[in-house]
Amino acid sequence: MDKKIPNKFKDVQALSFTTGRELVISFEGFEDEADLRDFADFVFAKIKMRYSHIPDGPPTYH
């Protein structure tokens, strides 16, 4: 795991599966919603994919 990821993500787990041509990855284990957004910022930046946050919802990809 990349040493730049804060220790607060140590309990995050992922489940992935495919649906034909699509890959779906679900992450869980965040201590609070702000952690989820920080993690999403890191992950999407790493794979160079644009996404946006909805103020009252989870991040979405575009």
PDB file of N, CA, C and O in Angstrom:
ATOM      1  N   MET A   1       0.841  -1.176   0.000  1.00  0.00           N
ATOM      2  CA  MET A   1       0.000   0.000   0.000  1.00  0.00           C
ATOM      3  C   MET A   1       0.885   1.237   0.000  1.00  0.00           C
ATOM      4  O   MET A   1       1.911   1.274   0.649  1.00  0.00           O
ATOM      5  N   ASP A   2       0.472   2.248  -0.699  1.00  0.00           N
ATOM      6  CA  ASP A   2       1.248   3.480  -0.815  1.00  0.00           C
ATOM      7  C   ASP A   2       1.412   4.132   0.551  1.00  0.00           C
ATOM      8  O   ASP A   2       0.467   4.291   1.293  1.00  0.00           O
ATOM      9  N   LYS A   3       2.631   4.533   0.884  1.00  0.00           N
ATOM     10  CA  LYS A   3       2.893   5.125   2.193  1.00  0.00           C
ATOM     11  C   LYS A   3       2.273   6.509   2.352  1.00  0.00           C
ATOM     12  O   LYS A   3       2.225   7.035   3.445  1.00  0.00           O
ATOM     13  N   LYS A   4       1.758   7.107   1.272  1.00  0.00           N
ATOM     14  CA  LYS A   4       1.128   8.420   1.355  1.00  0.00           C
ATOM     15  C   LYS A   4      -0.304   8.348   1.887  1.00  0.00           C
ATOM     16  O   LYS A   4      -0.881   9.358   2.228  1.00  0.00           O
ATOM     17  N   ILE A   5      -0.909   7.167   1.917  1.00  0.00           N
ATOM     18  CA  ILE A   5      -2.267   7.031   2.441  1.00  0.00           C
ATOM     19  C   ILE A   5      -2.198   7.134   3.962  1.00  0.00           C
ATOM     20  O   ILE A   5      -1.467   6.398   4.602  1.00  0.00           O
ATOM     21  N   PRO A   6      -2.973   8.058   4.540  1.00  0.00           N
ATOM     22  CA  PRO A   6      -2.947   8.203   6.000  1.00  0.00           C
ATOM     23  C   PRO A   6      -3.346   6.916   6.718  1.00  0.00           C
ATOM     24  O   PRO A   6      -4.113   6.108   6.202  1.00  0.00           O
ATOM     25  N   ASN A   7      -2.838   6.741   7.910  1.00  0.00           N
ATOM     26  CA  ASN A   7      -3.121   5.560   8.714  1.00  0.00           C
ATOM     27  C   ASN A   7      -4.616   5.410   9.013  1.00  0.00           C
ATOM     28  O   ASN A   7      -5.079   4.328   9.310  1.00  0.00           O
ATOM     29  N   LYS A   8      -5.384   6.491   8.911  1.00  0.00           N
ATOM     30  CA  LYS A   8      -6.811   6.424   9.221  1.00  0.00           C
ATOM     31  C   LYS A   8      -7.571   5.510   8.263  1.00  0.00           C
ATOM     32  O   LYS A   8      -8.704   5.144   8.532  1.00  0.00           O
ATOM     33  N   PHE A   9      -6.973   5.108   7.164  1.00  0.00           N
ATOM     34  CA  PHE A   9      -7.634   4.211   6.216  1.00  0.00           C
ATOM     35  C   PHE A   9      -7.280   2.740   6.448  1.00  0.00           C
ATOM     36  O   PHE A   9      -7.563   1.897   5.620  1.00  0.00           O
ATOM     37  N   LYS A  10      -6.683   2.426   7.570  1.00  0.00           N
ATOM     38  CA  LYS A  10      -6.195   1.060   7.811  1.00  0.00           C
ATOM     39  C   LYS A  10      -7.315   0.033   7.885  1.00  0.00           C
ATOM     40  O   LYS A  10      -7.089  -1.139   7.628  1.00  0.00           O
ATOM     41  N   ASP A  11      -8.543   0.438   8.221  1.00  0.00           N
ATOM     42  CA  ASP A  11      -9.651  -0.514   8.339  1.00  0.00           C
ATOM     43  C   ASP A  11     -10.555  -0.541   7.111  1.00  0.00           C
ATOM     44  O   ASP A  11     -11.599  -1.185   7.124  1.00  0.00           O
ATOM     45  N   VAL A  12     -10.162   0.163   6.052  1.00  0.00           N
ATOM     46  CA  VAL A  12     -10.963   0.190   4.834  1.00  0.00           C
ATOM     47  C   VAL A  12     -10.788  -1.123   4.081  1.00  0.00           C
ATOM     48  O   VAL A  12      -9.677  -1.619   3.922  1.00  0.00           O
ATOM     49  N   GLN A  13     -11.922  -1.683   3.650  1.00  0.00           N
ATOM     50  CA  GLN A  13     -11.909  -2.926   2.888  1.00  0.00           C
ATOM     51  C   GLN A  13     -12.616  -2.688   1.565  1.00  0.00           C
ATOM     52  O   GLN A  13     -13.410  -1.764   1.430  1.00  0.00           O
ATOM     53  N   ALA A  14     -12.325  -3.534   0.582  1.00  0.00           N
ATOM     54  CA  ALA A  14     -12.939  -3.383  -0.735  1.00  0.00           C
ATOM     55  C   ALA A  14     -13.513  -4.704  -1.212  1.00  0.00           C
ATOM     56  O   ALA A  14     -13.007  -5.776  -0.895  1.00  0.00           O
ATOM     57  N   LEU A  15     -14.591  -4.590  -1.963  1.00  0.00           N
ATOM     58  CA  LEU A  15     -15.215  -5.721  -2.634  1.00  0.00           C
ATOM     59  C   LEU A  15     -15.302  -5.331  -4.103  1.00  0.00           C
ATOM     60  O   LEU A  15     -15.758  -4.226  -4.424  1.00  0.00           O
ATOM     61  N   SER A  16     -14.831  -6.179  -4.993  1.00  0.00           N
ATOM     62  CA  SER A  16     -14.908  -5.862  -6.414  1.00  0.00           C
ATOM     63  C   SER A  16     -15.551  -7.012  -7.172  1.00  0.00           C
ATOM     64  O   SER A  16     -15.455  -8.170  -6.771  1.00  0.00           O
ATOM     65  N   PHE A  17     -16.239  -6.649  -8.254  1.00  0.00           N
ATOM     66  CA  PHE A  17     -16.828  -7.656  -9.129  1.00  0.00           C
ATOM     67  C   PHE A  17     -17.017  -7.043 -10.511  1.00  0.00           C
ATOM     68  O   PHE A  17     -16.963  -5.825 -10.674  1.00  0.00           O
ATOM     69  N   THR A  18     -17.209  -7.904 -11.491  1.00  0.00           N
ATOM     70  CA  THR A  18     -17.427  -7.428 -12.853  1.00  0.00           C
ATOM     71  C   THR A  18     -18.848  -7.748 -13.280  1.00  0.00           C
ATOM     72  O   THR A  18     -19.463  -8.716 -12.800  1.00  0.00           O
ATOM     73  N   THR A  19     -19.350  -6.905 -14.175  1.00  0.00           N
ATOM     74  CA  THR A  19     -20.678  -7.110 -14.760  1.00  0.00           C
ATOM     75  C   THR A  19     -20.523  -7.015 -16.269  1.00  0.00           C
ATOM     76  O   THR A  19     -20.951  -6.056 -16.886  1.00  0.00           O
ATOM     77  N   GLY A  20     -19.877  -8.007 -16.838  1.00  0.00           N
ATOM     78  CA  GLY A  20     -19.605  -7.958 -18.270  1.00  0.00           C
ATOM     79  C   GLY A  20     -18.386  -7.101 -18.543  1.00  0.00           C
ATOM     80  O   GLY A  20     -17.279  -7.466 -18.214  1.00  0.00           O
ATOM     81  N   ARG A  21     -18.598  -5.917 -19.088  1.00  0.00           N
ATOM     82  CA  ARG A  21     -17.495  -5.016 -19.428  1.00  0.00           C
ATOM     83  C   ARG A  21     -17.218  -3.998 -18.334  1.00  0.00           C
ATOM     84  O   ARG A  21     -16.383  -3.123 -18.504  1.00  0.00           O
ATOM     85  N   GLU A  22     -17.922  -4.040 -17.236  1.00  0.00           N
ATOM     86  CA  GLU A  22     -17.767  -3.050 -16.171  1.00  0.00           C
ATOM     87  C   GLU A  22     -17.087  -3.655 -14.958  1.00  0.00           C
ATOM     88  O   GLU A  22     -17.246  -4.831 -14.666  1.00  0.00           O
ATOM     89  N   LEU A  23     -16.328  -2.833 -14.258  1.00  0.00           N
ATOM     90  CA  LEU A  23     -15.707  -3.220 -12.997  1.00  0.00           C
ATOM     91  C   LEU A  23     -16.328  -2.352 -11.910  1.00  0.00           C
ATOM     92  O   LEU A  23     -16.353  -1.129 -12.021  1.00  0.00           O
ATOM     93  N   VAL A  24     -16.845  -2.979 -10.868  1.00  0.00           N
ATOM     94  CA  VAL A  24     -17.460  -2.266  -9.756  1.00  0.00           C
ATOM     95  C   VAL A  24     -16.637  -2.545  -8.505  1.00  0.00           C
ATOM     96  O   VAL A  24     -16.342  -3.705  -8.199  1.00  0.00           O
ATOM     97  N   ILE A  25     -16.240  -1.489  -7.814  1.00  0.00           N
ATOM     98  CA  ILE A  25     -15.471  -1.635  -6.580  1.00  0.00           C
ATOM     99  C   ILE A  25     -16.196  -0.868  -5.482  1.00  0.00           C
ATOM    100  O   ILE A  25     -16.523   0.303  -5.657  1.00  0.00           O
ATOM    101  N   SER A  26     -16.440  -1.525  -4.373  1.00  0.00           N
ATOM    102  CA  SER A  26     -17.106  -0.900  -3.234  1.00  0.00           C
ATOM    103  C   SER A  26     -16.145  -0.898  -2.051  1.00  0.00           C
ATOM    104  O   SER A  26     -15.582  -1.932  -1.703  1.00  0.00           O
ATOM    105  N   PHE A  27     -15.952   0.270  -1.439  1.00  0.00           N
ATOM    106  CA  PHE A  27     -15.087   0.410  -0.276  1.00  0.00           C
ATOM    107  C   PHE A  27     -15.942   0.631   0.962  1.00  0.00           C
ATOM    108  O   PHE A  27     -16.953   1.329   0.903  1.00  0.00           O
ATOM    109  N   GLU A  28     -15.532   0.047   2.090  1.00  0.00           N
ATOM    110  CA  GLU A  28     -16.234   0.254   3.351  1.00  0.00           C
ATOM    111  C   GLU A  28     -15.241   0.276   4.496  1.00  0.00           C
ATOM    112  O   GLU A  28     -14.093  -0.124   4.339  1.00  0.00           O
ATOM    113  N   GLY A  29     -15.680   0.776   5.646  1.00  0.00           N
ATOM    114  CA  GLY A  29     -14.834   0.791   6.829  1.00  0.00           C
ATOM    115  C   GLY A  29     -14.303   2.164   7.181  1.00  0.00           C
ATOM    116  O   GLY A  29     -13.394   2.283   7.998  1.00  0.00           O
ATOM    117  N   PHE A  30     -14.874   3.206   6.579  1.00  0.00           N
ATOM    118  CA  PHE A  30     -14.436   4.562   6.892  1.00  0.00           C
ATOM    119  C   PHE A  30     -14.979   4.981   8.252  1.00  0.00           C
ATOM    120  O   PHE A  30     -16.116   4.662   8.601  1.00  0.00           O
ATOM    121  N   GLU A  31     -14.159   5.701   9.014  1.00  0.00           N
ATOM    122  CA  GLU A  31     -14.582   6.147  10.339  1.00  0.00           C
ATOM    123  C   GLU A  31     -15.643   7.232  10.253  1.00  0.00           C
ATOM    124  O   GLU A  31     -16.521   7.301  11.097  1.00  0.00           O
ATOM    125  N   ASP A  32     -15.574   8.094   9.245  1.00  0.00           N
ATOM    126  CA  ASP A  32     -16.624   9.093   9.030  1.00  0.00           C
ATOM    127  C   ASP A  32     -16.654   9.477   7.554  1.00  0.00           C
ATOM    128  O   ASP A  32     -15.798   9.092   6.773  1.00  0.00           O
ATOM    129  N   GLU A  33     -17.674  10.239   7.157  1.00  0.00           N
ATOM    130  CA  GLU A  33     -17.877  10.565   5.749  1.00  0.00           C
ATOM    131  C   GLU A  33     -16.735  11.391   5.161  1.00  0.00           C
ATOM    132  O   GLU A  33     -16.397  11.254   3.985  1.00  0.00           O
ATOM    133  N   ALA A  34     -16.123  12.235   5.970  1.00  0.00           N
ATOM    134  CA  ALA A  34     -14.996  13.034   5.480  1.00  0.00           C
ATOM    135  C   ALA A  34     -13.847  12.128   5.043  1.00  0.00           C
ATOM    136  O   ALA A  34     -13.146  12.427   4.076  1.00  0.00           O
ATOM    137  N   ASP A  35     -13.645  11.016   5.751  1.00  0.00           N
ATOM    138  CA  ASP A  35     -12.608  10.059   5.364  1.00  0.00           C
ATOM    139  C   ASP A  35     -12.898   9.468   3.991  1.00  0.00           C
ATOM    140  O   ASP A  35     -11.992   9.267   3.183  1.00  0.00           O
ATOM    141  N   LEU A  36     -14.173   9.167   3.719  1.00  0.00           N
ATOM    142  CA  LEU A  36     -14.557   8.613   2.425  1.00  0.00           C
ATOM    143  C   LEU A  36     -14.192   9.593   1.319  1.00  0.00           C
ATOM    144  O   LEU A  36     -13.632   9.208   0.293  1.00  0.00           O
ATOM    145  N   ARG A  37     -14.460  10.870   1.516  1.00  0.00           N
ATOM    146  CA  ARG A  37     -14.145  11.865   0.492  1.00  0.00           C
ATOM    147  C   ARG A  37     -12.644  12.025   0.300  1.00  0.00           C
ATOM    148  O   ARG A  37     -12.163  12.142  -0.823  1.00  0.00           O
ATOM    149  N   ASP A  38     -11.882  12.001   1.393  1.00  0.00           N
ATOM    150  CA  ASP A  38     -10.418  12.083   1.282  1.00  0.00           C
ATOM    151  C   ASP A  38      -9.874  10.886   0.511  1.00  0.00           C
ATOM    152  O   ASP A  38      -8.990  11.014  -0.335  1.00  0.00           O
ATOM    153  N   PHE A  39     -10.416   9.711   0.803  1.00  0.00           N
ATOM    154  CA  PHE A  39      -9.975   8.489   0.131  1.00  0.00           C
ATOM    155  C   PHE A  39     -10.342   8.545  -1.353  1.00  0.00           C
ATOM    156  O   PHE A  39      -9.538   8.192  -2.212  1.00  0.00           O
ATOM    157  N   ALA A  40     -11.556   9.014  -1.661  1.00  0.00           N
ATOM    158  CA  ALA A  40     -11.977   9.135  -3.055  1.00  0.00           C
ATOM    159  C   ALA A  40     -11.064  10.107  -3.802  1.00  0.00           C
ATOM    160  O   ALA A  40     -10.676   9.841  -4.946  1.00  0.00           O
ATOM    161  N   ASP A  41     -10.708  11.231  -3.167  1.00  0.00           N
ATOM    162  CA  ASP A  41      -9.775  12.176  -3.790  1.00  0.00           C
ATOM    163  C   ASP A  41      -8.475  11.472  -4.147  1.00  0.00           C
ATOM    164  O   ASP A  41      -7.939  11.647  -5.241  1.00  0.00           O
ATOM    165  N   PHE A  42      -7.956  10.671  -3.222  1.00  0.00           N
ATOM    166  CA  PHE A  42      -6.706   9.955  -3.444  1.00  0.00           C
ATOM    167  C   PHE A  42      -6.839   8.934  -4.580  1.00  0.00           C
ATOM    168  O   PHE A  42      -6.033   8.913  -5.517  1.00  0.00           O
ATOM    169  N   VAL A  43      -7.870   8.105  -4.518  1.00  0.00           N
ATOM    170  CA  VAL A  43      -8.037   7.025  -5.501  1.00  0.00           C
ATOM    171  C   VAL A  43      -8.247   7.586  -6.909  1.00  0.00           C
ATOM    172  O   VAL A  43      -7.583   7.163  -7.858  1.00  0.00           O
ATOM    173  N   PHE A  44      -9.174   8.530  -7.048  1.00  0.00           N
ATOM    174  CA  PHE A  44      -9.448   9.059  -8.377  1.00  0.00           C
ATOM    175  C   PHE A  44      -8.264   9.838  -8.935  1.00  0.00           C
ATOM    176  O   PHE A  44      -8.023   9.823 -10.138  1.00  0.00           O
ATOM    177  N   ALA A  45      -7.516  10.527  -8.089  1.00  0.00           N
ATOM    178  CA  ALA A  45      -6.306  11.215  -8.554  1.00  0.00           C
ATOM    179  C   ALA A  45      -5.272  10.196  -9.032  1.00  0.00           C
ATOM    180  O   ALA A  45      -4.587  10.409 -10.036  1.00  0.00           O
ATOM    181  N   LYS A  46      -5.156   9.089  -8.315  1.00  0.00           N
ATOM    182  CA  LYS A  46      -4.187   8.052  -8.664  1.00  0.00           C
ATOM    183  C   LYS A  46      -4.468   7.447 -10.034  1.00  0.00           C
ATOM    184  O   LYS A  46      -3.544   7.160 -10.792  1.00  0.00           O
ATOM    185  N   ILE A  47      -5.756   7.234 -10.353  1.00  0.00           N
ATOM    186  CA  ILE A  47      -6.102   6.631 -11.648  1.00  0.00           C
ATOM    187  C   ILE A  47      -6.436   7.698 -12.699  1.00  0.00           C
ATOM    188  O   ILE A  47      -6.860   7.376 -13.800  1.00  0.00           O
ATOM    189  N   LYS A  48      -6.256   8.969 -12.328  1.00  0.00           N
ATOM    190  CA  LYS A  48      -6.453  10.100 -13.238  1.00  0.00           C
ATOM    191  C   LYS A  48      -7.844  10.109 -13.865  1.00  0.00           C
ATOM    192  O   LYS A  48      -8.017  10.283 -15.067  1.00  0.00           O
ATOM    193  N   MET A  49      -8.862   9.913 -13.024  1.00  0.00           N
ATOM    194  CA  MET A  49     -10.253   9.945 -13.471  1.00  0.00           C
ATOM    195  C   MET A  49     -10.977  11.099 -12.789  1.00  0.00           C
ATOM    196  O   MET A  49     -10.848  11.285 -11.585  1.00  0.00           O
ATOM    197  N   ARG A  50     -11.716  11.876 -13.570  1.00  0.00           N
ATOM    198  CA  ARG A  50     -12.479  12.981 -13.014  1.00  0.00           C
ATOM    199  C   ARG A  50     -13.706  12.446 -12.272  1.00  0.00           C
ATOM    200  O   ARG A  50     -14.295  11.454 -12.671  1.00  0.00           O
ATOM    201  N   TYR A  51     -14.085  13.129 -11.213  1.00  0.00           N
ATOM    202  CA  TYR A  51     -15.302  12.805 -10.481  1.00  0.00           C
ATOM    203  C   TYR A  51     -15.743  14.042  -9.738  1.00  0.00           C
ATOM    204  O   TYR A  51     -15.050  15.052  -9.709  1.00  0.00           O
ATOM    205  N   SER A  52     -16.939  13.986  -9.158  1.00  0.00           N
ATOM    206  CA  SER A  52     -17.415  15.133  -8.389  1.00  0.00           C
ATOM    207  C   SER A  52     -18.125  14.648  -7.132  1.00  0.00           C
ATOM    208  O   SER A  52     -18.643  13.537  -7.091  1.00  0.00           O
ATOM    209  N   HIS A  53     -18.137  15.520  -6.124  1.00  0.00           N
ATOM    210  CA  HIS A  53     -18.855  15.233  -4.881  1.00  0.00           C
ATOM    211  C   HIS A  53     -20.225  15.898  -4.944  1.00  0.00           C
ATOM    212  O   HIS A  53     -20.342  17.049  -5.339  1.00  0.00           O
ATOM    213  N   ILE A  54     -21.239  15.183  -4.552  1.00  0.00           N
ATOM    214  CA  ILE A  54     -22.557  15.764  -4.341  1.00  0.00           C
ATOM    215  C   ILE A  54     -22.595  16.112  -2.858  1.00  0.00           C
ATOM    216  O   ILE A  54     -22.272  15.265  -2.022  1.00  0.00           O
ATOM    217  N   PRO A  55     -22.949  17.343  -2.486  1.00  0.00           N
ATOM    218  CA  PRO A  55     -22.854  17.751  -1.080  1.00  0.00           C
ATOM    219  C   PRO A  55     -23.459  16.779  -0.067  1.00  0.00           C
ATOM    220  O   PRO A  55     -22.895  16.557   0.979  1.00  0.00           O
ATOM    221  N   ASP A  56     -24.597  16.178  -0.399  1.00  0.00           N
ATOM    222  CA  ASP A  56     -25.242  15.272   0.553  1.00  0.00           C
ATOM    223  C   ASP A  56     -25.169  13.822   0.132  1.00  0.00           C
ATOM    224  O   ASP A  56     -25.962  12.998   0.578  1.00  0.00           O
ATOM    225  N   GLY A  57     -24.233  13.483  -0.750  1.00  0.00           N
ATOM    226  CA  GLY A  57     -24.148  12.115  -1.216  1.00  0.00           C
ATOM    227  C   GLY A  57     -22.724  11.685  -1.470  1.00  0.00           C
ATOM    228  O   GLY A  57     -21.782  12.428  -1.230  1.00  0.00           O
ATOM    229  N   PRO A  58     -22.558  10.473  -1.937  1.00  0.00           N
ATOM    230  CA  PRO A  58     -21.212   9.945  -2.197  1.00  0.00           C
ATOM    231  C   PRO A  58     -20.615  10.549  -3.459  1.00  0.00           C
ATOM    232  O   PRO A  58     -21.342  11.108  -4.289  1.00  0.00           O
ATOM    233  N   PRO A  59     -19.309  10.416  -3.626  1.00  0.00           N
ATOM    234  CA  PRO A  59     -18.682  10.876  -4.874  1.00  0.00           C
ATOM    235  C   PRO A  59     -19.213  10.069  -6.058  1.00  0.00           C
ATOM    236  O   PRO A  59     -19.592   8.915  -5.916  1.00  0.00           O
ATOM    237  N   THR A  60     -19.259  10.698  -7.220  1.00  0.00           N
ATOM    238  CA  THR A  60     -19.668  10.010  -8.433  1.00  0.00           C
ATOM    239  C   THR A  60     -18.607  10.226  -9.497  1.00  0.00           C
ATOM    240  O   THR A  60     -17.878  11.201  -9.458  1.00  0.00           O
ATOM    241  N   TYR A  61     -18.521   9.311 -10.441  1.00  0.00           N
ATOM    242  CA  TYR A  61     -17.513   9.457 -11.493  1.00  0.00           C
ATOM    243  C   TYR A  61     -18.147  10.047 -12.744  1.00  0.00           C
ATOM    244  O   TYR A  61     -19.344   9.974 -12.947  1.00  0.00           O
ATOM    245  N   HIS A  62     -17.313  10.659 -13.587  1.00  0.00           N
ATOM    246  CA  HIS A  62     -17.755  11.241 -14.857  1.00  0.00           C
ATOM    247  C   HIS A  62     -16.699  11.012 -15.895  1.00  0.00           C
ATOM    248  O   HIS A  62     -15.554  11.031 -15.641  1.00  0.00           O
TER     249      HIS A  62
END
